[in-house]
C-alpha cells in the first residue's frame, strides 16, 4: 500500500479538464472574491444566469418554521438547543436582523431558506446543527440551489491524505472550526440568504440575513475549499508549510498532518 502511494506520488497527474459550468464558477470566484482588511475573505453567490426571482419562498419558510415550532413545543431539550444555536449564530455576527432598507427590496429580490435541526448524540452529550435548505422548491420546481453553480470538486483523494498522514512519526489531528462561517457573503447577496425566526413566547416573526457562506447551499462546498486554497496561495510566502498542509493534508475541514517535533519544521507545524 505504501509502495503504491510513493509510485503515485512520483507520477505526474494531469488534472481533469473543467466543464463549462465548472470553469464559469472558477472564473466567477476569481473575479468577485475579495479579502477584508481584518483578514477574512468575502465571496458572492455564483448564479448560473441573472439573480433569479424566487418570490414565494417566504410561504415555504413560514410553514417550515411553524412545523419546527410545534415539534420543539413538545421537546424542551430540542427547543433549548435550537434557541442556543440561533442565538450564538447572531452573537457571532453570522446572521443579522433585517434593516428597514432591506425591507424595501421587491419580493423577487428575496429568498427565504427553510431550516431544521439535526441532532447528534455522542455518549452523554447532544449537539445540534441547524441546516438551511437551499433546495426547497417552489411550485414551479425552482429553488435557490437550482440557480447556483456548484463548481469543480477540489478535494484531494482521501487515500492520499491518509497515507501522507501515516508517514509522520508524530501526528496532528485538527479541525477548522465553523469553516463555512469564516467566509463572509457579500452584502448584496445576503438577501438570498434570509431566514425566519421567532423568540420564545414572542408573537413577532423576525427576518434575519445570513451573513456568511451557508451550509445547505449548492455552491458552499466549492466556495469554502476554494477560499482555503486561496488563503494557502496568498500566504505561502510567509507560511509555506501551512500552505502545503491546507492543500495536501486537509480534507474538507479535517486537518491530518504531523512531523518530527525534533525539527524546527515540526515544531512550527504543531504550533
CSV table of C-alpha atoms in Angstrom, one decimal:
chain,number,residue,atom,x,y,z
A,1,UNK,CA,0.0,0.0,0.0
A,2,UNK,CA,2.8,2.4,0.9
A,3,UNK,CA,4.7,1.5,-2.2
A,4,UNK,CA,1.7,2.3,-4.4
A,5,UNK,CA,1.5,5.6,-2.7
A,6,UNK,CA,5.1,6.5,-3.5
A,7,UNK,CA,4.6,5.3,-7.0
A,8,UNK,CA,1.5,7.5,-7.3
A,9,UNK,CA,3.5,10.5,-5.8
A,10,UNK,CA,6.1,10.1,-8.5
A,11,UNK,CA,3.6,10.1,-11.3
A,12,UNK,CA,2.6,13.5,-12.7
A,13,UNK,CA,-1.2,13.6,-12.9
A,14,UNK,CA,-2.9,15.9,-15.3
A,15,UNK,CA,-6.0,17.5,-13.8
A,16,UNK,CA,-9.3,16.6,-15.5
A,17,UNK,CA,-10.5,19.5,-17.7
A,18,UNK,CA,-13.3,21.5,-16.2
A,19,UNK,CA,-16.7,21.5,-17.7
A,20,UNK,CA,-18.1,24.8,-18.9
A,21,UNK,CA,-20.1,25.3,-15.7
A,22,UNK,CA,-17.2,24.4,-13.5
A,23,UNK,CA,-14.9,26.9,-15.4
A,24,UNK,CA,-17.7,29.6,-15.1
A,25,UNK,CA,-17.8,29.0,-11.3
A,26,UNK,CA,-14.0,29.3,-11.0
A,27,UNK,CA,-13.9,32.4,-13.2
A,28,UNK,CA,-16.7,33.9,-11.1
A,29,UNK,CA,-14.7,33.2,-7.9
A,30,UNK,CA,-11.5,34.8,-9.2
A,31,UNK,CA,-13.4,37.8,-10.5
A,32,UNK,CA,-15.6,38.5,-7.4
A,33,UNK,CA,-13.8,37.3,-4.3
A,34,UNK,CA,-12.0,39.8,-2.0
A,35,UNK,CA,-10.2,40.0,1.3
A,36,UNK,CA,-11.4,42.2,4.1
A,37,UNK,CA,-9.0,44.5,6.0
A,38,UNK,CA,-9.0,42.2,9.1
A,39,UNK,CA,-8.2,39.1,7.1
A,40,UNK,CA,-11.4,37.1,6.2
A,41,UNK,CA,-12.4,36.6,2.6
A,42,UNK,CA,-15.7,37.7,1.1
A,43,UNK,CA,-17.4,35.9,-1.8
A,44,UNK,CA,-20.5,36.3,-4.0
A,45,UNK,CA,-23.2,33.7,-4.9
A,46,UNK,CA,-22.3,32.2,-8.3
A,47,UNK,CA,-25.6,32.4,-10.2
A,48,UNK,CA,-25.9,30.5,-13.4
A,49,UNK,CA,-27.5,33.5,-15.0
A,50,UNK,CA,-29.1,36.6,-13.6
A,51,UNK,CA,-30.2,36.5,-10.0
A,52,UNK,CA,-33.5,34.6,-10.0
A,53,UNK,CA,-37.0,35.5,-9.0
A,54,UNK,CA,-37.8,33.3,-6.0
A,55,UNK,CA,-40.8,35.1,-4.7
A,56,UNK,CA,-43.0,32.6,-2.8
A,57,UNK,CA,-40.1,31.2,-0.7
A,58,UNK,CA,-41.4,33.1,2.3
A,59,UNK,CA,-44.6,31.0,2.5
A,60,UNK,CA,-42.5,27.8,2.4
A,61,UNK,CA,-40.2,29.2,5.2
A,62,UNK,CA,-43.2,30.2,7.3
A,63,UNK,CA,-44.7,26.7,7.1
A,64,UNK,CA,-41.4,25.1,8.0
A,65,UNK,CA,-40.9,27.4,10.9
A,66,UNK,CA,-44.4,26.6,12.2
A,67,UNK,CA,-43.8,22.9,11.9
A,68,UNK,CA,-40.5,23.2,13.7
A,69,UNK,CA,-42.2,25.2,16.5
A,70,UNK,CA,-44.8,22.5,17.0
A,71,UNK,CA,-42.0,20.0,17.3
A,72,UNK,CA,-39.9,22.0,19.8
A,73,UNK,CA,-43.0,22.8,21.9
A,74,UNK,CA,-43.2,19.1,22.7
A,75,UNK,CA,-39.4,18.7,23.2
A,76,UNK,CA,-37.9,21.2,25.6
A,77,UNK,CA,-34.4,19.9,25.1
A,78,UNK,CA,-34.7,20.4,21.3
A,79,UNK,CA,-36.1,23.9,21.8
A,80,UNK,CA,-33.2,24.8,24.2
A,81,UNK,CA,-30.5,23.5,21.8
A,82,UNK,CA,-32.2,25.2,18.7
A,83,UNK,CA,-32.5,28.5,20.5
A,84,UNK,CA,-28.9,28.4,21.8
A,85,UNK,CA,-27.7,27.6,18.3
A,86,UNK,CA,-29.6,30.5,16.7
A,87,UNK,CA,-28.5,32.9,19.5
A,88,UNK,CA,-24.9,32.0,19.0
A,89,UNK,CA,-25.3,32.5,15.3
A,90,UNK,CA,-26.5,36.0,15.8
A,91,UNK,CA,-23.9,36.8,18.6
A,92,UNK,CA,-21.1,35.8,16.3
A,93,UNK,CA,-22.3,38.1,13.6
A,94,UNK,CA,-23.1,35.2,11.3
A,95,UNK,CA,-26.7,36.5,10.9
A,96,UNK,CA,-28.3,39.9,11.4
A,97,UNK,CA,-31.8,41.2,11.7
A,98,UNK,CA,-33.1,42.8,8.5
A,99,UNK,CA,-32.8,46.5,8.5
A,100,UNK,CA,-35.7,48.8,7.1
A,101,UNK,CA,-33.7,49.5,3.9
A,102,UNK,CA,-33.6,45.8,3.1
A,103,UNK,CA,-37.4,45.6,3.6
A,104,UNK,CA,-37.8,47.9,0.7
A,105,UNK,CA,-36.5,45.3,-1.7
A,106,UNK,CA,-39.1,43.7,-4.0
A,107,UNK,CA,-40.0,40.2,-3.0
A,108,UNK,CA,-38.5,39.0,-6.3
A,109,UNK,CA,-35.1,40.0,-4.9
A,110,UNK,CA,-35.5,37.9,-1.7
A,111,UNK,CA,-35.1,34.2,-1.0
A,112,UNK,CA,-36.1,32.7,2.3
A,113,UNK,CA,-34.4,29.5,3.4
A,114,UNK,CA,-36.4,26.9,5.5
A,115,UNK,CA,-34.4,25.4,8.3
A,116,UNK,CA,-34.5,22.4,10.6
A,117,UNK,CA,-32.3,20.9,13.3
A,118,UNK,CA,-30.3,17.7,13.1
A,119,UNK,CA,-29.4,16.2,16.5
A,120,UNK,CA,-26.1,14.4,17.1
A,121,UNK,CA,-25.9,12.3,20.2
A,122,UNK,CA,-22.4,11.2,21.5
A,123,UNK,CA,-22.1,9.4,24.8
A,124,UNK,CA,-23.8,11.8,27.3
A,125,UNK,CA,-23.9,14.9,25.1
A,126,UNK,CA,-26.4,16.0,22.5
A,127,UNK,CA,-25.4,18.6,19.9
A,128,UNK,CA,-27.5,20.2,17.2
A,129,UNK,CA,-26.7,21.5,13.7
A,130,UNK,CA,-29.3,23.7,12.1
A,131,UNK,CA,-29.4,23.0,8.3
A,132,UNK,CA,-30.6,25.7,5.9
A,133,UNK,CA,-32.4,24.2,2.9
A,134,UNK,CA,-31.4,25.8,-0.3
A,135,UNK,CA,-33.1,23.0,-2.2
A,136,UNK,CA,-36.7,23.9,-1.0
A,137,UNK,CA,-38.7,24.0,-4.2
A,138,UNK,CA,-41.5,26.4,-5.3
A,139,UNK,CA,-44.5,25.1,-7.3
A,140,UNK,CA,-42.6,25.8,-10.5
A,141,UNK,CA,-39.8,23.5,-9.4
A,142,UNK,CA,-37.4,26.4,-8.9
A,143,UNK,CA,-35.1,26.5,-5.8
A,144,UNK,CA,-32.1,28.7,-4.9
A,145,UNK,CA,-29.8,25.7,-5.4
A,146,UNK,CA,-31.1,25.1,-8.9
A,147,UNK,CA,-29.8,28.5,-9.9
A,148,UNK,CA,-26.3,28.2,-8.4
A,149,UNK,CA,-23.2,26.9,-9.9
A,150,UNK,CA,-21.6,24.1,-7.8
A,151,UNK,CA,-18.0,24.4,-9.1
A,152,UNK,CA,-15.5,21.6,-9.5
A,153,UNK,CA,-14.6,19.1,-6.8
A,154,UNK,CA,-11.4,20.5,-5.2
A,155,UNK,CA,-11.0,17.8,-2.6
A,156,UNK,CA,-7.7,15.8,-2.7
A,157,UNK,CA,-8.0,12.0,-2.8
A,158,UNK,CA,-8.8,10.8,0.7
A,159,UNK,CA,-6.5,7.9,0.3
A,160,UNK,CA,-3.6,10.2,-0.4
A,161,UNK,CA,-4.4,12.4,2.6
A,162,UNK,CA,-4.5,9.3,4.9
A,163,UNK,CA,-1.3,7.8,3.5
A,164,UNK,CA,0.6,11.1,3.9
A,165,UNK,CA,-0.7,11.3,7.5
A,166,UNK,CA,0.7,7.8,8.2
A,167,UNK,CA,4.2,8.9,7.1
A,168,UNK,CA,4.6,11.1,10.1
A,169,UNK,CA,6.2,9.8,13.3
A,170,UNK,CA,4.0,12.1,15.4
A,171,UNK,CA,0.6,13.1,14.0
A,172,UNK,CA,-1.6,16.1,14.4
A,173,UNK,CA,-5.4,16.0,14.1
A,174,UNK,CA,-7.2,19.3,13.9
A,175,UNK,CA,-10.5,20.8,12.8
A,176,UNK,CA,-11.2,24.1,11.0
A,177,UNK,CA,-13.9,25.5,13.3
A,178,UNK,CA,-17.0,26.7,11.6
A,179,UNK,CA,-15.2,26.5,8.2
A,180,UNK,CA,-18.1,27.9,6.1
A,181,UNK,CA,-18.9,30.6,8.5
A,182,UNK,CA,-15.3,32.0,8.5
A,183,UNK,CA,-16.1,33.4,5.0
A,184,UNK,CA,-18.3,36.5,4.6
A,185,UNK,CA,-21.0,36.7,2.0
A,186,UNK,CA,-21.2,40.0,0.0
A,187,UNK,CA,-23.9,42.2,1.4
A,188,UNK,CA,-25.7,42.4,-2.0
A,189,UNK,CA,-26.2,38.6,-2.0
A,190,UNK,CA,-27.4,38.2,1.6
A,191,UNK,CA,-30.9,38.9,0.6
A,192,UNK,CA,-30.9,35.4,-1.0
A,193,UNK,CA,-30.0,34.0,2.4
A,194,UNK,CA,-33.0,35.2,4.5
A,195,UNK,CA,-34.4,33.1,7.3
A,196,UNK,CA,-37.4,33.5,9.6
A,197,UNK,CA,-37.1,33.0,13.4
A,198,UNK,CA,-39.2,33.7,16.5
A,199,UNK,CA,-38.1,34.1,20.0
A,200,UNK,CA,-39.8,32.0,22.7
A,201,UNK,CA,-43.2,33.5,23.8
A,202,UNK,CA,-42.9,36.3,21.2
A,203,UNK,CA,-45.6,36.8,18.5
A,204,UNK,CA,-43.1,38.7,16.4
A,205,UNK,CA,-41.7,36.9,13.3
A,206,UNK,CA,-38.1,38.0,12.9
A,207,UNK,CA,-36.4,38.2,9.5
A,208,UNK,CA,-32.7,37.5,9.5
A,209,UNK,CA,-29.9,37.7,6.9
A,210,UNK,CA,-27.2,35.0,7.0
A,211,UNK,CA,-24.0,37.0,6.5
A,212,UNK,CA,-21.6,34.1,5.8
A,213,UNK,CA,-21.2,31.2,3.4
A,214,UNK,CA,-24.2,29.0,4.4
A,215,UNK,CA,-24.3,25.2,4.9
A,216,UNK,CA,-27.1,23.9,2.6
A,217,UNK,CA,-26.4,25.9,-0.5
A,218,UNK,CA,-25.1,24.1,-3.6
A,219,UNK,CA,-22.2,26.5,-4.1
A,220,UNK,CA,-20.9,26.5,-0.5
A,221,UNK,CA,-18.6,23.4,-0.6
A,222,UNK,CA,-16.7,24.8,-3.5
A,223,UNK,CA,-16.6,28.3,-2.0
A,224,UNK,CA,-15.2,27.0,1.3
A,225,UNK,CA,-12.5,24.8,-0.2
A,226,UNK,CA,-11.6,27.3,-2.9
A,227,UNK,CA,-11.2,30.0,-0.3
A,228,UNK,CA,-8.9,27.7,1.8
A,229,UNK,CA,-6.8,27.2,-1.4
A,230,UNK,CA,-6.8,31.0,-2.0
A,231,UNK,CA,-5.5,31.5,1.6
A,232,UNK,CA,-2.8,29.0,1.0
A,233,UNK,CA,-1.8,30.8,-2.2
A,234,UNK,CA,-1.9,34.3,-0.6
A,235,UNK,CA,0.1,33.3,2.5
A,236,UNK,CA,2.5,30.8,1.0
A,237,UNK,CA,5.4,33.3,1.1
A,238,UNK,CA,5.1,33.7,4.9
A,239,UNK,CA,3.8,30.2,5.8
A,240,UNK,CA,5.0,27.7,3.2
A,241,UNK,CA,4.5,24.6,5.4
A,242,UNK,CA,1.0,25.7,6.5
A,243,UNK,CA,0.1,26.3,2.8
A,244,UNK,CA,1.2,22.8,2.0
A,245,UNK,CA,-0.9,21.4,4.9
A,246,UNK,CA,-4.0,23.2,3.7
A,247,UNK,CA,-3.6,21.9,0.1
A,248,UNK,CA,-2.4,18.3,0.7
A,249,UNK,CA,-3.2,17.3,4.3
A,250,UNK,CA,-6.7,18.7,4.8
A,251,UNK,CA,-9.9,17.0,3.8
A,252,UNK,CA,-12.8,19.4,3.9
A,253,UNK,CA,-12.4,20.8,7.5
A,254,UNK,CA,-10.3,18.0,8.9
A,255,UNK,CA,-6.5,18.6,9.1
A,256,UNK,CA,-4.5,15.4,9.2
A,257,UNK,CA,-0.8,16.3,9.4
A,258,UNK,CA,2.3,15.7,11.6
A,259,UNK,CA,6.0,15.9,11.7
A,260,UNK,CA,9.1,15.0,13.7
A,261,UNK,CA,8.9,17.6,16.5
A,262,UNK,CA,12.7,17.5,16.9
A,263,UNK,CA,12.9,19.6,13.7
A,264,UNK,CA,12.2,23.3,13.5
A,265,UNK,CA,9.6,22.5,10.9
A,266,UNK,CA,7.9,20.0,13.1
A,267,UNK,CA,7.6,22.5,16.0
A,268,UNK,CA,6.3,25.2,13.8
A,269,UNK,CA,3.7,22.9,12.2
A,270,UNK,CA,2.5,21.8,15.7
A,271,UNK,CA,2.2,25.4,16.8
